[in-house]
PDB file of C-alpha atoms and ligand atoms in Angstrom:
ATOM      1  CA  MET A  20      67.241  28.193  -8.631  1.00 75.00           C
ATOM      2  CA  THR A  21      65.403  25.087  -9.818  1.00 90.00           C
ATOM      3  CA  ALA A  22      67.668  22.489 -11.398  1.00 93.00           C
ATOM      4  CA  PRO A  23      67.154  21.852 -15.119  1.00 96.00           C
ATOM      5  CA  PRO A  24      65.856  18.412 -16.185  1.00 97.00           C
ATOM      6  CA  ALA A  25      68.681  15.871 -15.965  1.00 97.00           C
ATOM      7  CA  PRO A  26      68.651  14.789 -19.641  1.00 97.00           C
ATOM      8  CA  ALA A  27      69.001  18.441 -20.729  1.00 98.00           C
ATOM      9  CA  LEU A  28      71.816  19.139 -18.262  1.00 98.00           C
ATOM     10  CA  GLU A  29      73.772  16.011 -19.084  1.00 98.00           C
ATOM     11  CA  ALA A  30      73.533  16.740 -22.822  1.00 98.00           C
ATOM     12  CA  ALA A  31      74.519  20.409 -22.426  1.00 98.00           C
ATOM     13  CA  ALA A  32      77.354  19.538 -20.034  1.00 98.00           C
ATOM     14  CA  ALA A  33      78.903  17.282 -22.670  1.00 97.00           C
ATOM     15  CA  ALA A  34      78.392  19.680 -25.619  1.00 98.00           C
ATOM     16  CA  ARG A  35      80.207  22.836 -26.671  1.00 98.00           C
ATOM     17  CA  VAL A  36      77.112  24.360 -28.290  1.00 98.00           C
ATOM     18  CA  THR A  37      73.517  23.623 -27.249  1.00 98.00           C
ATOM     19  CA  LEU A  38      70.529  25.184 -29.023  1.00 98.00           C
ATOM     20  CA  VAL A  39      67.100  25.267 -27.365  1.00 98.00           C
ATOM     21  CA  LEU A  40      64.068  25.053 -29.617  1.00 98.00           C
ATOM     22  CA  GLY A  41      60.342  25.318 -28.904  1.00 97.00           C
ATOM     23  CA  ALA A  42      57.135  27.206 -29.619  1.00 96.00           C
ATOM     24  CA  GLY A  43      56.252  30.388 -27.722  1.00 94.00           C
ATOM     25  CA  ASP A  44      56.049  30.132 -23.925  1.00 95.00           C
ATOM     26  CA  THR A  45      57.299  26.558 -23.737  1.00 97.00           C
ATOM     27  CA  GLY A  46      59.975  27.561 -21.203  1.00 97.00           C
ATOM     28  CA  LYS A  47      63.017  27.969 -23.502  1.00 97.00           C
ATOM     29  CA  SER A  48      64.540  31.007 -21.811  1.00 97.00           C
ATOM     30  CA  THR A  49      63.905  29.578 -18.351  1.00 97.00           C
ATOM     31  CA  LEU A  50      65.606  26.328 -19.365  1.00 98.00           C
ATOM     32  CA  VAL A  51      68.590  28.227 -20.816  1.00 98.00           C
ATOM     33  CA  ALA A  52      68.945  30.218 -17.560  1.00 98.00           C
ATOM     34  CA  ARG A  53      68.735  27.034 -15.466  1.00 98.00           C
ATOM     35  CA  LEU A  54      71.266  25.251 -17.670  1.00 98.00           C
ATOM     36  CA  ALA A  55      73.615  28.250 -17.548  1.00 98.00           C
ATOM     37  CA  ALA A  56      73.418  28.380 -13.756  1.00 97.00           C
ATOM     38  CA  ALA A  57      74.007  24.634 -13.386  1.00 98.00           C
ATOM     39  CA  LEU A  58      76.965  24.662 -15.797  1.00 98.00           C
ATOM     40  CA  VAL A  59      78.566  27.651 -14.024  1.00 97.00           C
ATOM     41  CA  ARG A  60      78.186  25.762 -10.736  1.00 97.00           C
ATOM     42  CA  ARG A  61      80.015  22.843 -12.314  1.00 96.00           C
ATOM     43  CA  GLY A  62      82.900  25.193 -13.112  1.00 96.00           C
ATOM     44  CA  HIS A  63      82.391  25.678 -16.853  1.00 97.00           C
ATOM     45  CA  SER A  64      82.856  29.028 -18.554  1.00 97.00           C
ATOM     46  CA  VAL A  65      79.424  29.655 -20.041  1.00 98.00           C
ATOM     47  CA  ALA A  66      78.001  32.070 -22.606  1.00 98.00           C
ATOM     48  CA  VAL A  67      74.452  32.609 -23.813  1.00 98.00           C
ATOM     49  CA  VAL A  68      73.480  33.752 -27.296  1.00 98.00           C
ATOM     50  CA  ASP A  69      69.941  35.107 -27.440  1.00 98.00           C
ATOM     51  CA  ALA A  70      68.721  34.742 -31.023  1.00 97.00           C
ATOM     52  CA  ASP A  71      65.150  35.875 -30.266  1.00 96.00           C
ATOM     53  CA  LEU A  72      64.707  39.282 -31.955  1.00 96.00           C
ATOM     54  CA  GLY A  73      61.293  39.953 -30.390  1.00 95.00           C
ATOM     55  CA  GLN A  74      61.252  38.688 -26.786  1.00 92.00           C
ATOM     56  CA  SER A  75      64.940  39.381 -26.130  1.00 92.00           C
ATOM     57  CA  ASP A  76      66.493  38.640 -22.757  1.00 95.00           C
ATOM     58  CA  VAL A  77      70.167  39.310 -23.590  1.00 97.00           C
ATOM     59  CA  GLY A  78      70.302  42.688 -25.358  1.00 96.00           C
ATOM     60  CA  PRO A  79      67.351  44.759 -26.590  1.00 97.00           C
ATOM     61  CA  PRO A  80      64.703  43.631 -29.115  1.00 97.00           C
ATOM     62  CA  THR A  81      65.864  43.815 -32.792  1.00 98.00           C
ATOM     63  CA  THR A  82      69.240  42.312 -31.848  1.00 98.00           C
ATOM     64  CA  VAL A  83      70.924  38.970 -31.364  1.00 98.00           C
ATOM     65  CA  GLY A  84      72.839  39.247 -28.089  1.00 98.00           C
ATOM     66  CA  LEU A  85      75.832  37.513 -26.511  1.00 98.00           C
ATOM     67  CA  GLY A  86      76.618  37.502 -22.815  1.00 98.00           C
ATOM     68  CA  ARG A  87      79.021  35.667 -20.538  1.00 97.00           C
ATOM     69  CA  VAL A  88      77.408  34.023 -17.529  1.00 97.00           C
ATOM     70  CA  ARG A  89      79.766  34.676 -14.646  1.00 95.00           C
ATOM     71  CA  ARG A  90      77.610  33.526 -11.723  1.00 95.00           C
ATOM     72  CA  PRO A  91      74.603  31.245 -11.206  1.00 94.00           C
ATOM     73  CA  ILE A  92      71.734  33.391 -12.521  1.00 95.00           C
ATOM     74  CA  GLU A  93      68.037  33.122 -11.746  1.00 94.00           C
ATOM     75  CA  ARG A  94      66.813  34.704 -14.988  1.00 95.00           C
ATOM     76  CA  LEU A  95      68.290  35.163 -18.433  1.00 95.00           C
ATOM     77  CA  ASP A  96      67.836  38.942 -18.387  1.00 93.00           C
ATOM     78  CA  GLU A  97      70.444  39.117 -15.609  1.00 95.00           C
ATOM     79  CA  VAL A  98      73.152  38.212 -18.137  1.00 96.00           C
ATOM     80  CA  GLU A  99      75.356  41.174 -18.976  1.00 94.00           C
ATOM     81  CA  VAL A 100      75.587  41.848 -22.721  1.00 96.00           C
ATOM     82  CA  SER A 101      79.067  41.655 -24.222  1.00 96.00           C
ATOM     83  CA  ASP A 102      78.191  41.787 -27.914  1.00 97.00           C
ATOM     84  CA  LEU A 103      75.224  42.608 -30.132  1.00 98.00           C
ATOM     85  CA  GLU A 104      74.245  42.082 -33.749  1.00 98.00           C
ATOM     86  CA  PHE A 105      71.576  44.545 -34.894  1.00 98.00           C
ATOM     87  CA  LEU A 106      68.973  43.187 -37.334  1.00 98.00           C
ATOM     88  CA  GLY A 107      66.617  46.170 -37.054  1.00 97.00           C
ATOM     89  CA  VAL A 108      63.410  44.104 -36.920  1.00 97.00           C
ATOM     90  CA  THR A 109      61.527  42.217 -34.206  1.00 95.00           C
ATOM     91  CA  SER A 110      60.614  39.323 -36.515  1.00 93.00           C
ATOM     92  CA  PRO A 111      63.145  37.442 -38.637  1.00 93.00           C
ATOM     93  CA  ALA A 112      60.633  36.889 -41.476  1.00 91.00           C
ATOM     94  CA  THR A 113      62.468  39.257 -43.846  1.00 91.00           C
ATOM     95  CA  CYS A 114      66.000  38.242 -42.832  1.00 94.00           C
ATOM     96  CA  LEU A 115      66.101  34.528 -41.966  1.00 94.00           C
ATOM     97  CA  ARG A 116      69.590  33.910 -43.300  1.00 95.00           C
ATOM     98  CA  GLU A 117      71.049  37.075 -41.796  1.00 97.00           C
ATOM     99  CA  THR A 118      69.567  36.300 -38.357  1.00 97.00           C
ATOM    100  CA  ALA A 119      71.040  32.801 -38.523  1.00 97.00           C
ATOM    101  CA  GLU A 120      74.411  34.174 -39.638  1.00 98.00           C
ATOM    102  CA  ALA A 121      74.448  36.774 -36.859  1.00 98.00           C
ATOM    103  CA  THR A 122      73.680  34.016 -34.337  1.00 98.00           C
ATOM    104  CA  ALA A 123      76.467  31.838 -35.744  1.00 98.00           C
ATOM    105  CA  ARG A 124      78.963  34.744 -35.598  1.00 98.00           C
ATOM    106  CA  LEU A 125      78.230  35.364 -31.917  1.00 98.00           C
ATOM    107  CA  VAL A 126      78.492  31.654 -31.103  1.00 98.00           C
ATOM    108  CA  ALA A 127      81.855  31.534 -32.917  1.00 98.00           C
ATOM    109  CA  ARG A 128      83.003  34.630 -31.018  1.00 98.00           C
ATOM    110  CA  ALA A 129      82.074  33.110 -27.655  1.00 98.00           C
ATOM    111  CA  LEU A 130      84.010  29.935 -28.488  1.00 98.00           C
ATOM    112  CA  ALA A 131      86.993  31.968 -29.765  1.00 98.00           C
ATOM    113  CA  GLU A 132      86.988  33.929 -26.489  1.00 96.00           C
ATOM    114  CA  GLY A 133      87.369  30.690 -24.558  1.00 96.00           C
ATOM    115  CA  CYS A 134      83.797  29.853 -23.543  1.00 97.00           C
ATOM    116  CA  GLU A 135      83.494  26.103 -23.089  1.00 96.00           C
ATOM    117  CA  ARG A 136      79.715  25.925 -23.134  1.00 98.00           C
ATOM    118  CA  VAL A 137      77.547  28.117 -25.349  1.00 98.00           C
ATOM    119  CA  LEU A 138      73.765  28.003 -24.943  1.00 98.00           C
ATOM    120  CA  VAL A 139      71.608  29.397 -27.752  1.00 98.00           C
ATOM    121  CA  ASP A 140      68.080  30.599 -26.944  1.00 98.00           C
ATOM    122  CA  THR A 141      65.724  31.000 -29.893  1.00 97.00           C
ATOM    123  CA  SER A 142      62.371  32.566 -30.765  1.00 95.00           C
ATOM    124  CA  GLY A 143      59.089  30.673 -30.502  1.00 95.00           C
ATOM    125  CA  LEU A 144      58.626  30.691 -34.271  1.00 94.00           C
ATOM    126  CA  VAL A 145      58.757  26.969 -35.097  1.00 96.00           C
ATOM    127  CA  GLN A 146      55.547  26.305 -36.989  1.00 93.00           C
ATOM    128  CA  GLY A 147      54.673  26.584 -40.658  1.00 94.00           C
ATOM    129  CA  ASP A 148      57.056  26.950 -43.567  1.00 94.00           C
ATOM    130  CA  LEU A 149      58.591  30.086 -42.051  1.00 94.00           C
ATOM    131  CA  GLY A 150      59.276  28.547 -38.649  1.00 95.00           C
ATOM    132  CA  ARG A 151      60.735  25.408 -40.206  1.00 96.00           C
ATOM    133  CA  ALA A 152      62.937  27.379 -42.612  1.00 95.00           C
ATOM    134  CA  LEU A 153      64.128  29.761 -39.896  1.00 95.00           C
ATOM    135  CA  LYS A 154      65.075  27.024 -37.464  1.00 97.00           C
ATOM    136  CA  ARG A 155      66.711  24.803 -40.057  1.00 97.00           C
ATOM    137  CA  VAL A 156      68.875  27.609 -41.413  1.00 97.00           C
ATOM    138  CA  LYS A 157      69.780  28.552 -37.839  1.00 98.00           C
ATOM    139  CA  ILE A 158      70.765  24.995 -36.904  1.00 98.00           C
ATOM    140  CA  ASP A 159      72.686  24.612 -40.161  1.00 98.00           C
ATOM    141  CA  ARG A 160      74.665  27.848 -39.624  1.00 98.00           C
ATOM    142  CA  VAL A 161      75.258  27.480 -35.878  1.00 98.00           C
ATOM    143  CA  ARG A 162      76.009  23.734 -36.078  1.00 98.00           C
ATOM    144  CA  PRO A 163      75.158  22.965 -32.431  1.00 98.00           C
ATOM    145  CA  ASP A 164      76.287  19.671 -30.911  1.00 98.00           C
ATOM    146  CA  VAL A 165      72.919  19.297 -29.185  1.00 98.00           C
ATOM    147  CA  VAL A 166      69.396  20.559 -29.911  1.00 98.00           C
ATOM    148  CA  ILE A 167      66.960  20.468 -26.992  1.00 98.00           C
ATOM    149  CA  ALA A 168      63.341  20.660 -28.174  1.00 98.00           C
ATOM    150  CA  LEU A 169      60.562  21.627 -25.748  1.00 98.00           C
ATOM    151  CA  GLU A 170      57.350  20.247 -27.224  1.00 97.00           C
ATOM    152  CA  ARG A 171      53.673  20.488 -26.261  1.00 96.00           C
ATOM    153  CA  ALA A 172      52.707  17.953 -28.906  1.00 95.00           C
ATOM    154  CA  ALA A 173      54.969  17.200 -31.863  1.00 95.00           C
ATOM    155  CA  GLU A 174      55.303  20.768 -33.166  1.00 96.00           C
ATOM    156  CA  CYS A 175      59.094  20.669 -33.565  1.00 97.00           C
ATOM    157  CA  GLU A 176      59.147  17.351 -35.411  1.00 97.00           C
ATOM    158  CA  PRO A 177      59.034  18.875 -38.931  1.00 96.00           C
ATOM    159  CA  ILE A 178      62.261  20.714 -38.027  1.00 97.00           C
ATOM    160  CA  LEU A 179      63.910  17.798 -36.203  1.00 97.00           C
ATOM    161  CA  ARG A 180      63.165  15.348 -39.015  1.00 96.00           C
ATOM    162  CA  ALA A 181      66.088  16.786 -40.988  1.00 95.00           C
ATOM    163  CA  TYR A 182      68.522  15.787 -38.202  1.00 97.00           C
ATOM    164  CA  ALA A 183      67.468  12.200 -37.611  1.00 93.00           C
ATOM    165  CA  GLY A 184      70.949  11.099 -38.730  1.00 89.00           C
ATOM    166  CA  GLY A 185      72.448  11.803 -35.305  1.00 86.00           C
ATOM    167  CA  SER A 186      74.092  15.205 -35.739  1.00 93.00           C
ATOM    168  CA  PRO A 187      73.241  17.300 -33.831  1.00 97.00           C
ATOM    169  CA  ALA A 188      72.123  15.034 -30.984  1.00 97.00           C
ATOM    170  CA  LEU A 189      68.439  15.606 -30.197  1.00 98.00           C
ATOM    171  CA  VAL A 190      66.890  15.808 -26.732  1.00 98.00           C
ATOM    172  CA  ARG A 191      63.097  16.051 -26.557  1.00 98.00           C
ATOM    173  CA  LEU A 192      61.403  17.307 -23.392  1.00 98.00           C
ATOM    174  CA  PRO A 193      57.823  18.204 -22.524  1.00 98.00           C
ATOM    175  CA  ALA A 194      57.076  21.933 -22.656  1.00 97.00           C
ATOM    176  CA  ALA A 195      56.721  23.783 -19.369  1.00 95.00           C
ATOM    177  CA  PRO A 196      53.127  23.992 -18.099  1.00 91.00           C
ATOM    178  CA  THR A 197      52.579  27.679 -18.958  1.00 89.00           C
ATOM    179  CA  THR A 198      49.775  29.852 -20.237  1.00 88.00           C
ATOM    180  CA  PRO A 199      50.791  31.453 -23.554  1.00 87.00           C
ATOM    181  CA  ARG A 200      50.996  35.247 -23.465  1.00 92.00           C
ATOM    182  CA  SER A 201      48.893  37.322 -25.847  1.00 93.00           C
ATOM    183  CA  ALA A 202      50.380  39.164 -28.808  1.00 92.00           C
ATOM    184  CA  LEU A 203      49.571  42.400 -26.968  1.00 94.00           C
ATOM    185  CA  ALA A 204      51.467  41.320 -23.859  1.00 94.00           C
ATOM    186  CA  ARG A 205      54.454  40.412 -26.049  1.00 94.00           C
ATOM    187  CA  ARG A 206      54.312  43.799 -27.763  1.00 93.00           C
ATOM    188  CA  ARG A 207      54.161  45.610 -24.409  1.00 95.00           C
ATOM    189  CA  GLN A 208      57.153  43.624 -23.202  1.00 94.00           C
ATOM    190  CA  ARG A 209      59.127  44.583 -26.344  1.00 95.00           C
ATOM    191  CA  VAL A 210      58.297  48.277 -25.980  1.00 95.00           C
ATOM    192  CA  GLN A 211      59.270  48.147 -22.294  1.00 95.00           C
ATOM    193  CA  ALA A 212      62.587  46.468 -23.108  1.00 96.00           C
ATOM    194  CA  LEU A 213      63.380  49.128 -25.713  1.00 96.00           C
ATOM    195  CA  GLU A 214      62.408  51.909 -23.280  1.00 96.00           C
ATOM    196  CA  THR A 215      64.791  50.423 -20.722  1.00 96.00           C
ATOM    197  CA  HIS A 216      67.611  50.169 -23.268  1.00 96.00           C
ATOM    198  CA  LEU A 217      67.057  53.778 -24.347  1.00 97.00           C
ATOM    199  CA  ALA A 218      66.693  55.184 -20.814  1.00 95.00           C
ATOM    200  CA  GLY A 219      68.843  58.273 -20.464  1.00 95.00           C
ATOM    201  CA  ALA A 220      69.102  58.747 -24.250  1.00 97.00           C
ATOM    202  CA  VAL A 221      70.255  62.184 -25.367  1.00 97.00           C
ATOM    203  CA  PRO A 222      70.355  63.770 -28.844  1.00 97.00           C
ATOM    204  CA  VAL A 223      73.553  63.143 -30.808  1.00 98.00           C
ATOM    205  CA  THR A 224      74.101  64.793 -34.192  1.00 97.00           C
ATOM    206  CA  LEU A 225      76.268  62.810 -36.584  1.00 97.00           C
ATOM    207  CA  ASP A 226      78.131  64.243 -39.576  1.00 96.00           C
ATOM    208  CA  LEU A 227      77.268  61.894 -42.431  1.00 94.00           C
ATOM    209  CA  THR A 228      80.347  62.927 -44.397  1.00 95.00           C
ATOM    210  CA  ARG A 229      82.352  61.183 -41.651  1.00 95.00           C
ATOM    211  CA  VAL A 230      80.054  58.514 -40.257  1.00 96.00           C
ATOM    212  CA  PRO A 231      78.980  55.862 -42.787  1.00 94.00           C
ATOM    213  CA  VAL A 232      75.348  54.801 -42.838  1.00 93.00           C
ATOM    214  CA  ARG A 233      74.070  51.447 -44.060  1.00 92.00           C
ATOM    215  CA  ALA A 234      70.668  49.779 -44.055  1.00 92.00           C
ATOM    216  CA  VAL A 235      69.937  46.486 -42.308  1.00 94.00           C
ATOM    217  CA  PRO A 236      69.161  43.530 -44.640  1.00 91.00           C
ATOM    218  CA  ALA A 237      65.440  43.717 -43.782  1.00 91.00           C
ATOM    219  CA  ARG A 238      65.312  47.112 -45.543  1.00 88.00           C
ATOM    220  CA  ARG A 239      66.347  45.533 -48.852  1.00 82.00           C
ATOM    221  CA  GLY A 240      64.349  47.118 -51.616  1.00 74.00           C
ATOM    222  CA  LEU A 241      63.198  49.984 -49.387  1.00 70.00           C
ATOM    223  CA  ALA A 242      64.713  53.388 -50.032  1.00 63.00           C
ATOM    224  CA  VAL A 243      66.490  54.893 -47.031  1.00 62.00           C
ATOM    225  CA  VAL A 244      64.061  57.805 -46.747  1.00 67.00           C
ATOM    226  CA  ALA A 245      61.529  58.808 -44.099  1.00 74.00           C
ATOM    227  CA  VAL A 246      63.597  57.172 -41.409  1.00 90.00           C
ATOM    228  CA  GLU A 247      62.474  59.502 -38.625  1.00 92.00           C
ATOM    229  CA  GLY A 248      61.499  57.457 -35.599  1.00 95.00           C
ATOM    230  CA  VAL A 249      63.280  54.320 -36.828  1.00 96.00           C
ATOM    231  CA  LEU A 250      65.663  52.334 -34.620  1.00 97.00           C
ATOM    232  CA  VAL A 251      69.365  52.412 -35.496  1.00 97.00           C
ATOM    233  CA  GLY A 252      72.293  50.215 -34.499  1.00 98.00           C
ATOM    234  CA  LEU A 253      75.422  52.117 -33.461  1.00 98.00           C
ATOM    235  CA  ASP A 254      78.852  50.639 -34.132  1.00 98.00           C
ATOM    236  CA  ASP A 255      82.177  51.654 -32.630  1.00 97.00           C
ATOM    237  CA  ARG A 256      85.485  51.903 -34.500  1.00 96.00           C
ATOM    238  CA  GLY A 257      86.109  48.221 -33.934  1.00 95.00           C
ATOM    239  CA  GLY A 258      82.893  47.389 -35.808  1.00 94.00           C
ATOM    240  CA  ARG A 259      81.079  46.213 -32.671  1.00 95.00           C
ATOM    241  CA  THR A 260      77.485  47.290 -32.084  1.00 97.00           C
ATOM    242  CA  ARG A 261      77.493  49.299 -28.853  1.00 97.00           C
ATOM    243  CA  GLY A 262      73.747  49.794 -28.576  1.00 97.00           C
ATOM    244  CA  LEU A 263      70.677  51.267 -30.208  1.00 98.00           C
ATOM    245  CA  GLY A 264      69.264  54.689 -30.837  1.00 98.00           C
ATOM    246  CA  TRP A 265      66.379  56.117 -32.826  1.00 97.00           C
ATOM    247  CA  VAL A 266      66.309  58.755 -35.542  1.00 96.00           C
ATOM    248  CA  ARG A 267      65.005  62.140 -34.454  1.00 96.00           C
ATOM    249  CA  SER A 268      65.666  64.062 -37.633  1.00 94.00           C
ATOM    250  CA  VAL A 269      67.588  64.044 -40.880  1.00 93.00           C
ATOM    251  CA  ASP A 270      69.049  67.151 -42.498  1.00 92.00           C
ATOM    252  CA  ALA A 271      69.938  65.913 -45.969  1.00 87.00           C
ATOM    253  CA  GLY A 272      71.223  69.357 -47.099  1.00 91.00           C
ATOM    254  CA  LYS A 273      73.768  69.534 -44.286  1.00 93.00           C
ATOM    255  CA  ALA A 274      74.389  65.766 -44.235  1.00 92.00           C
ATOM    256  CA  ARG A 275      73.448  65.561 -40.566  1.00 95.00           C
ATOM    257  CA  LEU A 276      71.593  62.777 -38.779  1.00 95.00           C
ATOM    258  CA  THR A 277      70.297  63.459 -35.288  1.00 97.00           C
ATOM    259  CA  ILE A 278      69.603  60.409 -33.175  1.00 97.00           C
ATOM    260  CA  GLU A 279      68.692  59.840 -29.556  1.00 97.00           C
ATOM    261  CA  THR A 280      70.817  57.292 -27.782  1.00 98.00           C
ATOM    262  CA  ALA A 281      72.447  56.389 -24.495  1.00 97.00           C
ATOM    263  CA  VAL A 282      75.598  55.305 -26.395  1.00 97.00           C
ATOM    264  CA  ASP A 283      78.507  57.755 -26.050  1.00 96.00           C
ATOM    265  CA  GLY A 284      78.329  59.930 -29.194  1.00 96.00           C
ATOM    266  CA  GLU A 285      82.143  60.054 -29.429  1.00 96.00           C
ATOM    267  CA  ALA A 286      82.264  56.273 -29.795  1.00 97.00           C
ATOM    268  CA  ILE A 287      79.863  56.083 -32.759  1.00 98.00           C
ATOM    269  CA  ALA A 288      81.752  55.250 -35.967  1.00 98.00           C
ATOM    270  CA  ALA A 289      78.951  53.798 -38.129  1.00 97.00           C
ATOM    271  CA  VAL A 290      75.158  53.647 -38.164  1.00 96.00           C
ATOM    272  CA  ALA A 291      72.866  50.845 -39.336  1.00 96.00           C
ATOM    273  CA  ILE A 292      69.352  52.030 -40.174  1.00 95.00           C
ATOM    274  CA  GLY A 293      66.784  49.514 -38.948  1.00 96.00           C
ATOM    275  CA  ARG A 294      63.247  48.876 -40.071  1.00 94.00           C
ATOM    276  CA  GLU A 295      61.411  48.822 -36.748  1.00 94.00           C
ATOM    277  CA  ARG A 296      59.934  52.185 -35.748  1.00 93.00           C
ATOM    278  CA  TYR A 297      60.428  53.316 -32.142  1.00 93.00           C
ATOM    279  CA  ARG A 298      58.595  56.624 -32.313  1.00 84.00           C
ATOM    280  CA  ALA A 299      55.930  57.818 -34.732  1.00 69.00           C
ATOM    281  CA  ALA A 300      57.541  60.138 -37.286  1.00 59.00           C
TER     282      ALA A 300
HETATM  283  N1  LIG B  55      59.467  24.526 -15.942  1.00 84.75           N
HETATM  284  C1  LIG B  55      58.598  25.516 -15.691  1.00 84.75           C
HETATM  285  N2  LIG B  55      57.621  25.361 -14.767  1.00 84.75           N
HETATM  286  C2  LIG B  55      56.725  26.342 -14.528  1.00 84.75           C
HETATM  287  N3  LIG B  55      56.739  27.541 -15.119  1.00 84.75           N
HETATM  288  C3  LIG B  55      57.692  27.760 -16.043  1.00 84.75           C
HETATM  289  C4  LIG B  55      58.671  26.767 -16.373  1.00 84.75           C
HETATM  290  N4  LIG B  55      59.475  27.255 -17.338  1.00 84.75           N
HETATM  291  C5  LIG B  55      59.028  28.507 -17.594  1.00 84.75           C
HETATM  292  N5  LIG B  55      57.974  28.815 -16.817  1.00 84.75           N
HETATM  293  C6  LIG B  55      57.216  30.100 -16.853  1.00 84.75           C
HETATM  294  O1  LIG B  55      56.544  30.193 -18.116  1.00 84.75           O
HETATM  295  C7  LIG B  55      56.635  31.488 -18.661  1.00 84.75           C
HETATM  296  C8  LIG B  55      57.334  31.428 -20.033  1.00 84.75           C
HETATM  297  O2  LIG B  55      58.652  30.937 -19.845  1.00 84.75           O
HETATM  298  P1  LIG B  55      59.850  31.356 -20.797  1.00 84.75           P
HETATM  299  O3  LIG B  55      59.921  32.839 -20.943  1.00 84.75           O
HETATM  300  O4  LIG B  55      61.043  30.644 -20.301  1.00 84.75           O
HETATM  301  O5  LIG B  55      59.337  30.721 -22.157  1.00 84.75           O
HETATM  302  P2  LIG B  55      59.919  30.938 -23.614  1.00 84.75           P
HETATM  303  O6  LIG B  55      59.679  29.673 -24.349  1.00 84.75           O
HETATM  304  O7  LIG B  55      61.308  31.444 -23.548  1.00 84.75           O
HETATM  305  O8  LIG B  55      58.957  32.085 -24.162  1.00 84.75           O
HETATM  306  P3  LIG B  55      59.173  32.964 -25.506  1.00 84.75           P
HETATM  307  O9  LIG B  55      58.647  32.128 -26.612  1.00 84.75           O
HETATM  308  O10 LIG B  55      58.345  34.193 -25.247  1.00 84.75           O
HETATM  309  O11 LIG B  55      60.625  33.282 -25.633  1.00 84.75           O
HETATM  310  C9  LIG B  55      57.397  32.327 -17.642  1.00 84.75           C
HETATM  311  O12 LIG B  55      56.462  33.003 -16.868  1.00 84.75           O
HETATM  312  C10 LIG B  55      58.144  31.295 -16.824  1.00 84.75           C
HETATM  313  O13 LIG B  55      58.371  31.744 -15.516  1.00 84.75           O
HETATM  314 MG1  LIG B  56      62.193  33.137 -24.459  1.00 84.75          MG
END
């Protein structure tokens, strides 16, 4: 495993929470994996929170994921998921605040569970009003000690300007020399990641008089109808999201919802209806 750049490692080694920022394909996830590996080697207990809803490495797309890093990893997708927050979309455009809050909750959980170093990976959406708003609300909710920005030019500066006062500490590094992937390649990667998460899915019929159903924030204003094919988040009795499924059919008369999922049907205590469609209805 290649060592991370020294300024990034020294900053992350001295911080409880480090958030990595940068446009698409600037090497954020690779840097987070390298930092995690180096910190584990130094004897720290390390967790990663993956706040990228589209190109997820920890947990499937449409979620923010938390995982403990128990050995020096090569890649972020080797991290075993310990907790998920389901947002039901692959872009945070319709749920900026909720994505930031979900990220902050998982960071707080990692710290509460005794992790000494929490690394937050983020999406490549940094430009324009949306990117700036998303990243500022995320930084403000998560309150990292350090923000590491990977920049090709000065594309993160409009975000960083708000933190010139010294908190969080800012580390600027040149972006990795990569060729940006096409939107199509990103979409294929998302579909593949969902297929992998749903491998071995079987039909599970839920009795809606017993199992409460809610809609994710990104469905605000949309009626919960015609949900066939839509992704769902499946919570256990403790309120933790165990994994995803997708809606096969709804029988409103009998109050039955049939989903396909690899999550144990007996463990499902609540369902969150997402917005992203997995299968055509
Ligand atoms: N320091 C580096 N040197 C050379 N190649 C790198 C480096 N960092 C990352 N890469 C390569 O660049 C590509 C993109 O890296 P990575 O997935 O880490 O970027 P990212 O910023 O997380 O992308 P995304 O915006 O999709 O989340 C990968 O193929 C990775 O192997
Ligand atoms: Mg990434």
